[in-house]
mmCIF file of C-alpha atoms in Angstrom:
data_model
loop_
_atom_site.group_PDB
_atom_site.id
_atom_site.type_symbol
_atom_site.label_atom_id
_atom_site.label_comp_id
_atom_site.label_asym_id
_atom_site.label_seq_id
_atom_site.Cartn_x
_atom_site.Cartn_y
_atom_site.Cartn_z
ATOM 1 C CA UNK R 1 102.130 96.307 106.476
ATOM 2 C CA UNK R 2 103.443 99.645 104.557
ATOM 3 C CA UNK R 3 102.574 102.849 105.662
ATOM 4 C CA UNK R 4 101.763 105.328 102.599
ATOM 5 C CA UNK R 5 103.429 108.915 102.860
ATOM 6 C CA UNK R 6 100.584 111.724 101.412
ATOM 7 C CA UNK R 7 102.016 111.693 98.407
ATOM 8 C CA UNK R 8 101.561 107.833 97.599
ATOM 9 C CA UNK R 9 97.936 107.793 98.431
ATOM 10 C CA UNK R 10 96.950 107.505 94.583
ATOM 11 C CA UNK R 11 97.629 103.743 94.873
ATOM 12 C CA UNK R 12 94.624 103.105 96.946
ATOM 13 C CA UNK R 13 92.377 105.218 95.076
ATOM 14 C CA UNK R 14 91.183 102.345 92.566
ATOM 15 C CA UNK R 15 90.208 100.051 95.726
ATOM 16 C CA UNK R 16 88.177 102.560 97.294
ATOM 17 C CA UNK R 17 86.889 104.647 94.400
ATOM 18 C CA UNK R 18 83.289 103.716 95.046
ATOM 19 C CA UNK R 19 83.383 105.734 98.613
ATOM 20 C CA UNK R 20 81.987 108.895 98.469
ATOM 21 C CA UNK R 21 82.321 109.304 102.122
ATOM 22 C CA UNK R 22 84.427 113.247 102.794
ATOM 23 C CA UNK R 23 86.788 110.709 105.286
ATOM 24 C CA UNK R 24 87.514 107.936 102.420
ATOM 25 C CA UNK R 25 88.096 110.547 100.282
ATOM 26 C CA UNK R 26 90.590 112.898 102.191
ATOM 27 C CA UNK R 27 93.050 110.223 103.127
ATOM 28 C CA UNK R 28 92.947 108.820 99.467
ATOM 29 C CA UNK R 29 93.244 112.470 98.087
ATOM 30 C CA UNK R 30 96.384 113.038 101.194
ATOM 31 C CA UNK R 31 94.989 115.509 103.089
ATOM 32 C CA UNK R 32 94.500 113.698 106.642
ATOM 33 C CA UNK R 33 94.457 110.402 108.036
ATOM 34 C CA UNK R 34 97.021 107.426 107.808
ATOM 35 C CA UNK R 35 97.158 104.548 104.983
ATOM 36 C CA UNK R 36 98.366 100.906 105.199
ATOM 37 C CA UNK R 37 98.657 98.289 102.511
ATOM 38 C CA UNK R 38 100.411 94.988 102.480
ATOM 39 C CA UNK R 39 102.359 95.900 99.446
ATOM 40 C CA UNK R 40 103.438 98.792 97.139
ATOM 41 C CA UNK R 41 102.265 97.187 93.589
ATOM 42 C CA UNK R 42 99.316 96.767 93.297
ATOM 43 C CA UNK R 43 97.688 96.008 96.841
ATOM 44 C CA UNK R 44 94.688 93.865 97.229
ATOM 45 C CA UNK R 45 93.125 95.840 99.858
ATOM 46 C CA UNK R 46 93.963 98.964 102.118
ATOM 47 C CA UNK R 47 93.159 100.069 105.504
ATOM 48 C CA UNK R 48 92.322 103.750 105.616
ATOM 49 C CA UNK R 49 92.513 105.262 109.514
ATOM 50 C CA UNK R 50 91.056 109.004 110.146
ATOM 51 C CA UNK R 51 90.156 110.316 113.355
ATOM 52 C CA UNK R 52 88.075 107.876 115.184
ATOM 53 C CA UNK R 53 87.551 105.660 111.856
ATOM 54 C CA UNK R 54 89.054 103.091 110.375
ATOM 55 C CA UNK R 55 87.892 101.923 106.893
ATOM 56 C CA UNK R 56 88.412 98.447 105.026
ATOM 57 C CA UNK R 57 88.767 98.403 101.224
ATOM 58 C CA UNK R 58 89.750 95.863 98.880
ATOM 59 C CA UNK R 59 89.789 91.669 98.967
ATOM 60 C CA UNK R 60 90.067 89.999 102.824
ATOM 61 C CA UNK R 61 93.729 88.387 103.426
ATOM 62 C CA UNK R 62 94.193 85.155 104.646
ATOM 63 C CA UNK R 63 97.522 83.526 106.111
ATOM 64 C CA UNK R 64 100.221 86.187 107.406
ATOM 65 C CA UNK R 65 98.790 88.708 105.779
ATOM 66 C CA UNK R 66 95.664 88.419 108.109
ATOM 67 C CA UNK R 67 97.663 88.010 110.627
ATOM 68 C CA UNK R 68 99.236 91.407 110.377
ATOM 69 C CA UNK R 69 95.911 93.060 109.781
ATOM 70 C CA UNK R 70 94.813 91.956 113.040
ATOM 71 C CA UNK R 71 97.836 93.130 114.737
ATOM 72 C CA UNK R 72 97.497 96.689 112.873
ATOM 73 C CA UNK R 73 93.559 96.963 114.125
ATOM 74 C CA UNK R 74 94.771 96.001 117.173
ATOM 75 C CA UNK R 75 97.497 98.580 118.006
ATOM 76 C CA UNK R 76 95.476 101.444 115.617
ATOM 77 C CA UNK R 77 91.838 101.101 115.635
ATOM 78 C CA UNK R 78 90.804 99.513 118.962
ATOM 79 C CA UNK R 79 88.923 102.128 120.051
ATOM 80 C CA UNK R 80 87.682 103.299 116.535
ATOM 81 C CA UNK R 81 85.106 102.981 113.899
ATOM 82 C CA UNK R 82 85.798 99.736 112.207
ATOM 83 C CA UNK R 83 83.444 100.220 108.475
ATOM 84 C CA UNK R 84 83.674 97.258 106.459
ATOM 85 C CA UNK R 85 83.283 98.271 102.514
ATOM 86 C CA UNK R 86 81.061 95.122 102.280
ATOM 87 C CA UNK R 87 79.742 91.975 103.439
ATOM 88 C CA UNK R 88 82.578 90.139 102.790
ATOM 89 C CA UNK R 89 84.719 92.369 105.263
ATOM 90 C CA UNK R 90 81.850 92.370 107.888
ATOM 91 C CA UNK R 91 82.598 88.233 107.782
ATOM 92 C CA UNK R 92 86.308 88.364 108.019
ATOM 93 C CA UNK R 93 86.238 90.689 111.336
ATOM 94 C CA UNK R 94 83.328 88.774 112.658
ATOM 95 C CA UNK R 95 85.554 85.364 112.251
ATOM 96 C CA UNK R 96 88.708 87.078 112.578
ATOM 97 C CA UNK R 97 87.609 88.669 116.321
ATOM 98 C CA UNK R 98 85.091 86.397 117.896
ATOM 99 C CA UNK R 99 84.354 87.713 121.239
ATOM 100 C CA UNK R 100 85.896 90.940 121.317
ATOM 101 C CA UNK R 101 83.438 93.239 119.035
ATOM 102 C CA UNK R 102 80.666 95.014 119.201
ATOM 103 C CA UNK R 103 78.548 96.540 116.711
ATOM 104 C CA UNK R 104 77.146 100.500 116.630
ATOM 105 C CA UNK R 105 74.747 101.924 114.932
ATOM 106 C CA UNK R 106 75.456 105.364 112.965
ATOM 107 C CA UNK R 107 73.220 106.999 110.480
ATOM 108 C CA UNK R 108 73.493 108.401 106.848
ATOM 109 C CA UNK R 109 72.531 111.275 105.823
ATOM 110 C CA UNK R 110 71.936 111.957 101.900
ATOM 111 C CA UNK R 111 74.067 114.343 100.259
ATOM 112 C CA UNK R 112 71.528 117.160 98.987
ATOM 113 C CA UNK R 113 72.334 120.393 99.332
ATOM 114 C CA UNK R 114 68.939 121.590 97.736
ATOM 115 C CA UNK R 115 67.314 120.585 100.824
ATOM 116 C CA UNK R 116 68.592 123.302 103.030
ATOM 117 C CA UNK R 117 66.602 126.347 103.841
ATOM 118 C CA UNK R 118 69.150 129.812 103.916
ATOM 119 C CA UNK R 119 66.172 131.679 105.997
ATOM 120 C CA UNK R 120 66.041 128.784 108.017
ATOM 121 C CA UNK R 121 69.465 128.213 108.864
ATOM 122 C CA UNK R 122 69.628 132.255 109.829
ATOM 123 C CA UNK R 123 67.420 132.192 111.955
ATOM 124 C CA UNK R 124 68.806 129.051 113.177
ATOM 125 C CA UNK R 125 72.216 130.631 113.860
ATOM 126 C CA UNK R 126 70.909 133.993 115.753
ATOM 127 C CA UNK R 127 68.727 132.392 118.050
ATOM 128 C CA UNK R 128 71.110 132.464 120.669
ATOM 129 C CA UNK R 129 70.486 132.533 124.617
ATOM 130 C CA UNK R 130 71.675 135.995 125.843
ATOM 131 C CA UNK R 131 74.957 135.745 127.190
ATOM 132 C CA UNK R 132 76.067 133.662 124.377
ATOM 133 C CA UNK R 133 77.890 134.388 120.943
ATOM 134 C CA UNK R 134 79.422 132.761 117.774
ATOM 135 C CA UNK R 135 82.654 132.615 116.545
ATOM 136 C CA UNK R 136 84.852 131.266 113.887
ATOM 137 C CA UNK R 137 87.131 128.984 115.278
ATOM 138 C CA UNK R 138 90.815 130.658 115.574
ATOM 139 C CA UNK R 139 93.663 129.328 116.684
ATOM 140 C CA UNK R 140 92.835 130.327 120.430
ATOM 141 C CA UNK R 141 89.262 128.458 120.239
ATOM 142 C CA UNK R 142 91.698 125.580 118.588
ATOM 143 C CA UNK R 143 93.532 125.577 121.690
ATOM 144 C CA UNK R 144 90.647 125.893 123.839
ATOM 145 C CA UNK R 145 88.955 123.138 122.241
ATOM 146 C CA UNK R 146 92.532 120.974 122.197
ATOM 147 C CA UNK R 147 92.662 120.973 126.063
ATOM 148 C CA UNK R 148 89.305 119.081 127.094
ATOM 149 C CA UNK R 149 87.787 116.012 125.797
ATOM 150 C CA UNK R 150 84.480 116.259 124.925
ATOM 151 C CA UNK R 151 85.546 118.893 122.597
ATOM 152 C CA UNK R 152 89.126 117.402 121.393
ATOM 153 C CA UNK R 153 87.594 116.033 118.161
ATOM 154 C CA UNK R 154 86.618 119.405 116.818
ATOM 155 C CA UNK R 155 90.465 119.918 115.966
ATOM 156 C CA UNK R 156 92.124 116.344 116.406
ATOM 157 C CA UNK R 157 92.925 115.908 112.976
ATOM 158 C CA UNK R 158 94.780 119.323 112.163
ATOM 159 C CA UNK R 159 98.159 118.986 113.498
ATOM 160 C CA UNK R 160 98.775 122.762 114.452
ATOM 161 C CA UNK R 161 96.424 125.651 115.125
ATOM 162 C CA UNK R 162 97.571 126.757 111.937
ATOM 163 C CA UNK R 163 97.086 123.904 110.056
ATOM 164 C CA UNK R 164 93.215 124.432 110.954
ATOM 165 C CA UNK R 165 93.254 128.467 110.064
ATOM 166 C CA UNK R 166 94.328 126.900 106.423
ATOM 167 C CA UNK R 167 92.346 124.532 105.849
ATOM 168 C CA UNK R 168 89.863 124.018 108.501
ATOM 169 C CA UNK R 169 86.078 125.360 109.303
ATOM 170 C CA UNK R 170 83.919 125.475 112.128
ATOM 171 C CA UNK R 171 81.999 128.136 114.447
ATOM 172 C CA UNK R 172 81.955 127.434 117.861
ATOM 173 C CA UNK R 173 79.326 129.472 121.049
ATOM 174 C CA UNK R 174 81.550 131.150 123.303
ATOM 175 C CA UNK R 175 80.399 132.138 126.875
ATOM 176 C CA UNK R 176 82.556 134.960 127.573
ATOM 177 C CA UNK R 177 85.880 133.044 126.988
ATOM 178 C CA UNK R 178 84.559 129.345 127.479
ATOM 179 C CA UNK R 179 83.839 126.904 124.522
ATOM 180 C CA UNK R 180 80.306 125.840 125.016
ATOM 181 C CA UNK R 181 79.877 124.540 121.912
ATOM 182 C CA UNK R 182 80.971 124.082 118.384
ATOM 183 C CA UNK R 183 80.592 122.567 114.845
ATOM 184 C CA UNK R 184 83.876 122.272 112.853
ATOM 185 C CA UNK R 185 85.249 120.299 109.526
ATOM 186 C CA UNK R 186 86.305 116.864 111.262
ATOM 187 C CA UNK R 187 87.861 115.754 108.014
ATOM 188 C CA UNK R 188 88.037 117.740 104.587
ATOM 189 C CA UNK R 189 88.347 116.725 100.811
ATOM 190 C CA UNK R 190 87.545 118.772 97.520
ATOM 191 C CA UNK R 191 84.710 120.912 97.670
ATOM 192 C CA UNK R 192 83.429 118.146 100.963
ATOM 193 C CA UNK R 193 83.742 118.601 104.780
ATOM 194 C CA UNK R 194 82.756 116.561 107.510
ATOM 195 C CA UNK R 195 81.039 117.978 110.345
ATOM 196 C CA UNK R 196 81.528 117.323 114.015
ATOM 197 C CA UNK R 197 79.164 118.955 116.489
ATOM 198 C CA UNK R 198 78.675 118.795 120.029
ATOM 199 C CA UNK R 199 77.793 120.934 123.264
ATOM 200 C CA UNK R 200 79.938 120.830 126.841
ATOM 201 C CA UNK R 201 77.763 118.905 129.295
ATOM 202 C CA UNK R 202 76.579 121.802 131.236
ATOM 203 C CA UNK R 203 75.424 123.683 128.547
ATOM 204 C CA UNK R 204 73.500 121.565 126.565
ATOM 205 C CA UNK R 205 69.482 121.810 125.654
ATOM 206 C CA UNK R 206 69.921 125.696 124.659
ATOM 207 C CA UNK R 207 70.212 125.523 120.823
ATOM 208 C CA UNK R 208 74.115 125.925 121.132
ATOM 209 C CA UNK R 209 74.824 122.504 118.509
ATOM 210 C CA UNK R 210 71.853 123.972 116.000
ATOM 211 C CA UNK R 211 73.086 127.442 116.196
ATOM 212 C CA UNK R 212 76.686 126.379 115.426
ATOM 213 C CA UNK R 213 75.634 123.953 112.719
ATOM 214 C CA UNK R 214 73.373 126.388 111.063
ATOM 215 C CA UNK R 215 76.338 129.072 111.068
ATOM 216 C CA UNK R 216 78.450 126.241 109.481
ATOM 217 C CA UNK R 217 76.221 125.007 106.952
ATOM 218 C CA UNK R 218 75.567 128.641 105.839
ATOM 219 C CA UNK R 219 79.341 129.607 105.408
ATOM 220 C CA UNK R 220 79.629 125.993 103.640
ATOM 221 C CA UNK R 221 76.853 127.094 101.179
ATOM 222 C CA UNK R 222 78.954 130.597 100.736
ATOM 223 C CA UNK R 223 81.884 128.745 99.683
ATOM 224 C CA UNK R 224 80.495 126.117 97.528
ATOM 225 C CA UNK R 225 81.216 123.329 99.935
ATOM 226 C CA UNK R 226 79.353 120.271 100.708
ATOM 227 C CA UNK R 227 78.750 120.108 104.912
ATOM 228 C CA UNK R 228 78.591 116.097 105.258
ATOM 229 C CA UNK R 229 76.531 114.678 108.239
ATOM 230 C CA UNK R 230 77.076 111.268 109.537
ATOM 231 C CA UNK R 231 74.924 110.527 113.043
ATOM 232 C CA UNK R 232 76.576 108.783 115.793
ATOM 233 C CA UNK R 233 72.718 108.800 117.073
ATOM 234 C CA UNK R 234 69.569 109.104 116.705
ATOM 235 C CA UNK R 235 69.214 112.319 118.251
ATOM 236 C CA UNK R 236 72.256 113.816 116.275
ATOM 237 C CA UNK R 237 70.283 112.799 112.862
ATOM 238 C CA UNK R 238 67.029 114.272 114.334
ATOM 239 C CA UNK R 239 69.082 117.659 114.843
ATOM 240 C CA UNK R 240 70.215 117.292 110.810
ATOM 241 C CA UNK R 241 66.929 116.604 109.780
ATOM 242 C CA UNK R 242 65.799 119.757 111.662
ATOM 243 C CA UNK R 243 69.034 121.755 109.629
ATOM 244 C CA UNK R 244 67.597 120.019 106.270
ATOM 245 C CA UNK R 245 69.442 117.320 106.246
ATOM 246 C CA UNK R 246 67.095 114.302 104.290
ATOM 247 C CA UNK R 247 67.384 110.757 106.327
ATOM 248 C CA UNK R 248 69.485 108.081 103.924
ATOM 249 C CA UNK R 249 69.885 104.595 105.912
ATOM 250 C CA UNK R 250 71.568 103.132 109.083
ATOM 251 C CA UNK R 251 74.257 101.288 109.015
ATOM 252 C CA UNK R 252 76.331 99.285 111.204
ATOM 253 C CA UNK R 253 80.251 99.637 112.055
ATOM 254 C CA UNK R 254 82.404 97.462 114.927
ATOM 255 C CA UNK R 255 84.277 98.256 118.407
ATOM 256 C CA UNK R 256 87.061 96.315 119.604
ATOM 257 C CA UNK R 257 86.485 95.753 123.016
ATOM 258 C CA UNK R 258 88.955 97.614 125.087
ATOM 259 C CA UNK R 259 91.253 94.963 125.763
ATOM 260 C CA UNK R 260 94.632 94.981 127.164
ATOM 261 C CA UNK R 261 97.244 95.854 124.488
ATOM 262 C CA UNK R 262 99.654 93.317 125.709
ATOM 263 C CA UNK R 263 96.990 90.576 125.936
ATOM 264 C CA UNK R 264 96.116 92.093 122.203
ATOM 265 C CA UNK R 265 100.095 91.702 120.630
ATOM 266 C CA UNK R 266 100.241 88.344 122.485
ATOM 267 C CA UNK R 267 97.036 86.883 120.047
ATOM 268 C CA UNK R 268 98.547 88.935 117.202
#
């Protein structure tokens, strides 16, 4: 399969211009994420990676071409996200994988920003245990947050501190100099982010995640920018219901199993 450089991404954008999901959109707009397609004129489908999602678009291969799909999921997406666009592409990794999925739950939220309550949300974002207090994300919270895992994915997909002071957002709770918190853009396309939140272990179940999501939202509604929320959980959508967020649906997206690579290239 071809890779697509940033600035060839406008050959996807027919297959996948019924996504208005912020992640679709930034890799088809070349701001973030990699592209594949099986050929440069006109390609019958794409496979959009971002992060820790991988998207399908287009019409299922068959014959080599499937073939070298599953070898791509395999060595790119393994551990990801895998969103079919449809039914059809729900099938072909069912019957293309037998054995070595799983299927998640995550859950929509609409996109409404009339929902969301600016008194709210302040009060929200000051309600803050003492000890505790929030910060835009610099480049030395981007470095902080770089260094441990549970809070890697605030900054993954900005390849430089700097590359996040451009174009990122977020607000993170600092205790004295520790991250304990933070809500940041996880992907970004025009006038959309998408927010990833989350709270170090030992400092969860103080209002850290709502404070830094209200702070976010608020600075979103500032700029004219729409603060996306997909739920990884139910408790996640319960927290963007409590920011205003309006419930949409649940949907379902597949895990390969965490299989040995070279077992994996072998059955490719």
């Amino acid at each position: 399969m071809i890779e697509l450089g940033r600035e060839k991404r406008q050959i996807i954008r027919e297959l996948c211009s019924g996504a208005d999901g912020v992640l679709v959109r930034s890799a088809a707009e070349g701001s973030m994420g990699r592209v594949w397609v099986p050929e440069l004129e006109n390609p019958a489908y794409c496979v959009i990676h971002l992060g820790d999602f991988c998207f399908l678009f287009g019409i299922c291969p068959k014959g080599e071409q499937a073939m070298e799909l599953k070898s791509l999921l395999y060595r790119h997406c393994s551990h990801d996200f895998i969103t079919p666009s449809d039914e059809r592409w729900a099938e072909w990794l069912e019957d293309t994988f037998p054995g070595e999925y799983r299927i998640v739950s995550r859950y929509a939220m609409k996109q409404d920003k009339n929902n969301f309550s600016e008194e709210t949300l302040l009060k929200y974002s000051k309600n803050l245990p003492e000890g505790f207090r929030i910060k835009p994300i610099d480049k030395r919270i981007y470095e902080l947050a770089m260094k441990e895992e549970w809070s890697h994915d605030f900054c993954t997909n900005y390849e430089t501190a700097e590359d996040y002071e451009r174009d990122g957002l977020g607000f993170a709770a600092m205790k004295g100099r520790h991250l304990a918190a933070a809500c940041s853009a996880y992907g970004i396309s025009r006038g959309m982010i998408e927010i990833k939140v989350g709270t170090r272990k030992d400092y969860q179940r103080k209002g850290l995640a709502l404070a830094c999501s209200a702070r976010l939202i608020l600075a979103c509604l500032e700029q004219g920018i729409y603060p996306s929320w997909d739920a990884d959980s139910l408790q996640a959508a319960s927290l963007a219901e409590k920011l205003g967020y309006i419930f949409d649906r649940e949907y379902q997206v597949y895990q390969l199993f965490d299989l040995d690579l070279e077992q994996q290239l072998l059955r490719a």
